[in-house]
Structures are given as structure tokens and as C-alpha cells.
PDB file of C-alpha atoms and ligand atoms in Angstrom:
ATOM      1  CA  MET A1235     -98.149 137.353  64.785  1.00 56.00           C
ATOM      2  CA  HIS A1236     -94.987 137.541  65.308  1.00 83.00           C
ATOM      3  CA  GLU A1237     -93.575 136.033  62.573  1.00 87.00           C
ATOM      4  CA  VAL A1238     -93.555 139.750  60.955  1.00 90.00           C
ATOM      5  CA  GLY A1239     -91.252 141.035  63.508  1.00 92.00           C
ATOM      6  CA  MET A1240     -89.099 138.438  63.370  1.00 91.00           C
ATOM      7  CA  MET A1241     -88.707 137.572  59.503  1.00 94.00           C
ATOM      8  CA  GLN A1242     -88.156 141.879  59.160  1.00 95.00           C
ATOM      9  CA  SER A1243     -84.910 141.486  61.483  1.00 94.00           C
ATOM     10  CA  ILE A1244     -83.642 138.558  58.852  1.00 94.00           C
ATOM     11  CA  LEU A1245     -85.082 140.469  56.169  1.00 96.00           C
ATOM     12  CA  ASP A1246     -83.039 143.487  57.349  1.00 96.00           C
ATOM     13  CA  SER A1247     -79.504 142.537  57.515  1.00 94.00           C
ATOM     14  CA  ALA A1248     -80.173 140.040  54.746  1.00 96.00           C
ATOM     15  CA  VAL A1249     -80.978 143.746  52.313  1.00 97.00           C
ATOM     16  CA  GLU A1250     -77.487 144.786  54.705  1.00 96.00           C
ATOM     17  CA  ARG A1251     -75.541 142.479  53.968  1.00 94.00           C
ATOM     18  CA  ALA A1252     -76.454 142.589  49.889  1.00 96.00           C
ATOM     19  CA  ILE A1253     -75.742 146.056  50.251  1.00 96.00           C
ATOM     20  CA  GLN A1254     -72.215 146.074  51.468  1.00 95.00           C
ATOM     21  CA  GLU A1255     -71.430 143.576  48.798  1.00 94.00           C
ATOM     22  CA  GLY A1256     -72.728 145.570  46.116  1.00 96.00           C
ATOM     23  CA  ALA A1257     -75.815 144.065  44.994  1.00 97.00           C
ATOM     24  CA  HIS A1258     -78.857 145.375  43.706  1.00 96.00           C
ATOM     25  CA  HIS A1259     -81.370 143.301  44.300  1.00 97.00           C
ATOM     26  CA  ILE A1260     -81.890 140.182  46.540  1.00 98.00           C
ATOM     27  CA  ASN A1261     -83.458 137.743  44.167  1.00 98.00           C
ATOM     28  CA  GLY A1262     -83.812 134.570  47.148  1.00 98.00           C
ATOM     29  CA  VAL A1263     -83.112 133.964  50.799  1.00 97.00           C
ATOM     30  CA  HIS A1264     -83.065 130.721  51.518  1.00 97.00           C
ATOM     31  CA  MET A1265     -83.391 130.220  55.632  1.00 96.00           C
ATOM     32  CA  ARG A1266     -82.696 127.873  58.060  1.00 96.00           C
ATOM     33  CA  VAL A1267     -85.792 127.273  60.327  1.00 95.00           C
ATOM     34  CA  GLY A1268     -85.100 124.335  63.241  1.00 95.00           C
ATOM     35  CA  ALA A1269     -88.780 122.167  63.978  1.00 92.00           C
ATOM     36  CA  ALA A1270     -88.060 123.432  67.851  1.00 92.00           C
ATOM     37  CA  SER A1271     -87.932 126.885  67.127  1.00 93.00           C
ATOM     38  CA  GLY A1272     -91.491 128.186  67.038  1.00 90.00           C
ATOM     39  CA  VAL A1273     -92.432 129.095  64.093  1.00 90.00           C
ATOM     40  CA  VAL A1274     -95.376 127.942  60.818  1.00 85.00           C
ATOM     41  CA  PRO A1275     -93.955 127.566  57.833  1.00 80.00           C
ATOM     42  CA  ASP A1276     -97.584 128.820  56.359  1.00 84.00           C
ATOM     43  CA  SER A1277     -97.293 132.240  58.552  1.00 89.00           C
ATOM     44  CA  LEU A1278     -93.451 132.194  58.114  1.00 91.00           C
ATOM     45  CA  GLU A1279     -94.349 132.860  53.555  1.00 91.00           C
ATOM     46  CA  PHE A1280     -97.098 135.458  54.323  1.00 93.00           C
ATOM     47  CA  ALA A1281     -93.926 137.440  56.458  1.00 95.00           C
ATOM     48  CA  PHE A1282     -92.142 137.162  54.790  1.00 96.00           C
ATOM     49  CA  GLU A1283     -94.528 139.674  51.452  1.00 95.00           C
ATOM     50  CA  VAL A1284     -94.920 142.076  53.938  1.00 95.00           C
ATOM     51  CA  ALA A1285     -91.196 141.888  55.139  1.00 96.00           C
ATOM     52  CA  LYS A1286     -89.861 142.205  51.859  1.00 97.00           C
ATOM     53  CA  LYS A1287     -92.028 145.385  50.720  1.00 96.00           C
ATOM     54  CA  GLY A1288     -90.262 147.955  49.570  1.00 97.00           C
ATOM     55  CA  THR A1289     -86.843 146.496  49.679  1.00 97.00           C
ATOM     56  CA  ILE A1290     -84.280 145.435  47.557  1.00 98.00           C
ATOM     57  CA  ALA A1291     -86.028 141.797  48.190  1.00 98.00           C
ATOM     58  CA  GLU A1292     -89.408 143.242  47.380  1.00 97.00           C
ATOM     59  CA  ASN A1293     -89.469 140.013  44.115  1.00 97.00           C
ATOM     60  CA  ALA A1294     -87.176 138.032  45.868  1.00 98.00           C
ATOM     61  CA  TRP A1295     -88.673 134.209  46.068  1.00 97.00           C
ATOM     62  CA  LEU A1296     -88.254 132.440  50.214  1.00 97.00           C
ATOM     63  CA  GLN A1297     -86.886 128.936  50.404  1.00 96.00           C
ATOM     64  CA  THR A1298     -86.697 127.817  54.294  1.00 94.00           C
ATOM     65  CA  GLU A1299     -85.111 124.335  54.989  1.00 95.00           C
ATOM     66  CA  LEU A1300     -86.770 123.111  58.102  1.00 93.00           C
ATOM     67  CA  VAL A1301     -84.274 122.187  60.944  1.00 95.00           C
ATOM     68  CA  PRO A1302     -85.201 118.575  62.308  1.00 95.00           C
ATOM     69  CA  VAL A1303     -85.003 118.697  66.856  1.00 95.00           C
ATOM     70  CA  VAL A1304     -82.079 116.818  67.836  1.00 97.00           C
ATOM     71  CA  CYS A1305     -81.359 116.270  71.547  1.00 97.00           C
ATOM     72  CA  TYR A1306     -78.330 115.624  74.118  1.00 98.00           C
ATOM     73  CA  CYS A1307     -78.225 113.235  77.716  1.00 98.00           C
ATOM     74  CA  ALA A1308     -75.042 114.212  79.535  1.00 97.00           C
ATOM     75  CA  ASN A1309     -75.805 110.616  80.949  1.00 97.00           C
ATOM     76  CA  CYS A1310     -75.223 108.571  78.921  1.00 97.00           C
ATOM     77  CA  ASP A1311     -73.103 110.386  75.748  1.00 98.00           C
ATOM     78  CA  LEU A1312     -76.174 109.964  73.504  1.00 98.00           C
ATOM     79  CA  GLU A1313     -77.892 112.320  70.738  1.00 98.00           C
ATOM     80  CA  PHE A1314     -81.220 111.604  69.145  1.00 97.00           C
ATOM     81  CA  GLN A1315     -83.829 112.850  67.810  1.00 96.00           C
ATOM     82  CA  PRO A1316     -86.731 113.058  71.029  1.00 94.00           C
ATOM     83  CA  VAL A1317     -90.174 112.273  69.830  1.00 89.00           C
ATOM     84  CA  ASP A1318     -92.391 114.536  72.266  1.00 86.00           C
ATOM     85  CA  LEU A1319     -91.198 118.180  73.666  1.00 85.00           C
ATOM     86  CA  LEU A1320     -90.320 116.721  76.905  1.00 91.00           C
ATOM     87  CA  TYR A1321     -86.783 116.172  75.445  1.00 95.00           C
ATOM     88  CA  GLU A1322     -86.173 112.191  77.092  1.00 96.00           C
ATOM     89  CA  CYS A1323     -83.652 110.450  76.411  1.00 97.00           C
ATOM     90  CA  PRO A1324     -84.344 107.047  74.870  1.00 96.00           C
ATOM     91  CA  GLN A1325     -81.907 105.011  76.612  1.00 97.00           C
ATOM     92  CA  CYS A1326     -82.179 106.389  80.398  1.00 97.00           C
ATOM     93  CA  HIS A1327     -84.582 108.446  80.034  1.00 96.00           C
ATOM     94  CA  GLN A1328     -83.451 111.995  81.945  1.00 95.00           C
ATOM     95  CA  PRO A1329     -86.349 114.996  81.415  1.00 94.00           C
ATOM     96  CA  ASN A1330     -85.267 117.450  78.930  1.00 94.00           C
ATOM     97  CA  CYS A1331     -81.950 116.649  77.439  1.00 96.00           C
ATOM     98  CA  GLU A1332     -80.210 119.767  76.173  1.00 96.00           C
ATOM     99  CA  LEU A1333     -81.656 120.706  72.620  1.00 95.00           C
ATOM    100  CA  ARG A1334     -78.980 121.009  70.614  1.00 97.00           C
ATOM    101  CA  GLN A1335     -80.588 121.607  67.058  1.00 96.00           C
ATOM    102  CA  GLY A1336     -83.968 122.169  65.848  1.00 96.00           C
ATOM    103  CA  LYS A1337     -84.089 126.539  66.994  1.00 95.00           C
ATOM    104  CA  GLU A1338     -82.918 127.770  64.059  1.00 95.00           C
ATOM    105  CA  PHE A1339     -84.498 130.699  63.121  1.00 94.00           C
ATOM    106  CA  GLU A1340     -81.476 131.752  60.138  1.00 94.00           C
ATOM    107  CA  LEU A1341     -80.171 133.449  57.079  1.00 95.00           C
ATOM    108  CA  ALA A1342     -78.492 130.375  55.830  1.00 96.00           C
ATOM    109  CA  PHE A1343     -77.810 132.098  52.189  1.00 94.00           C
ATOM    110  CA  LEU A1344     -79.067 134.624  49.757  1.00 96.00           C
ATOM    111  CA  ASP A1345     -78.669 135.003  45.940  1.00 97.00           C
ATOM    112  CA  VAL A1346     -78.063 138.436  44.421  1.00 97.00           C
ATOM    113  CA  SER A1347     -77.560 140.493  42.130  1.00 95.00           C
TER     114      SER A1347
HETATM  115 ZN1   ZN B2645     -79.280 108.956  78.612  1.00 58.20          ZN
END
């Protein structure tokens, strides 16, 4: 389950940042997760429970914000939300358009004390 590893590294840097800021506890972690990141939100919750054990984030809540997929077509200079995984432009039907948003797996902010 790769979510655990991904969550572990996110939490590692969160803990590091919190300690640098002089915090003693992480109360909450807010994350941005892209719809095309390949991460399953349900397993994220589980991964968080595993990763936070024994850290200063032990009692922290997790909030995830789902970021929708946005593509860009260079032909039409158009940004669009793809209907499927082909990322096809709705105007010129060019496939595999550039993914501008939706692969996020990142820390948005921390609630520390
Ligand atoms: Zn196009």
C-alpha cells in the first residue's frame, strides 16, 4: 500500500516544519490531493493513522481537499476539465493534453501548538 509511504514522507516534513517553528504538537493536517494523483482518499485516512503514531502529530486530525483535474490544450489555448483519462480537448479533440492540475499530493497547512 503505497499511501502509507507517501503519507509518511508528508508527515515527516510536517513534523520537521512544526519543530522548526517551535511547536510541540501538531493538532491537524490539511492536505490537497489531486483527483489524478492515484491516491485513494479512504486509504489515506488509514495511512495517516499509521504514519502519525509515535510522532508529535499523534492526536492530529486529517482533512483532505480534493483537487479536480484541469487540462490545457495548446492548440486552442483552452483550459478544461477532462471527462475521462484520455485528457481530450473538447474543442479540437486533441488527446493527451497537458495536465495542469490534479496530481497534487501535498501539505496545504498545519495546525500546531
Ligand atoms: Zn484543443
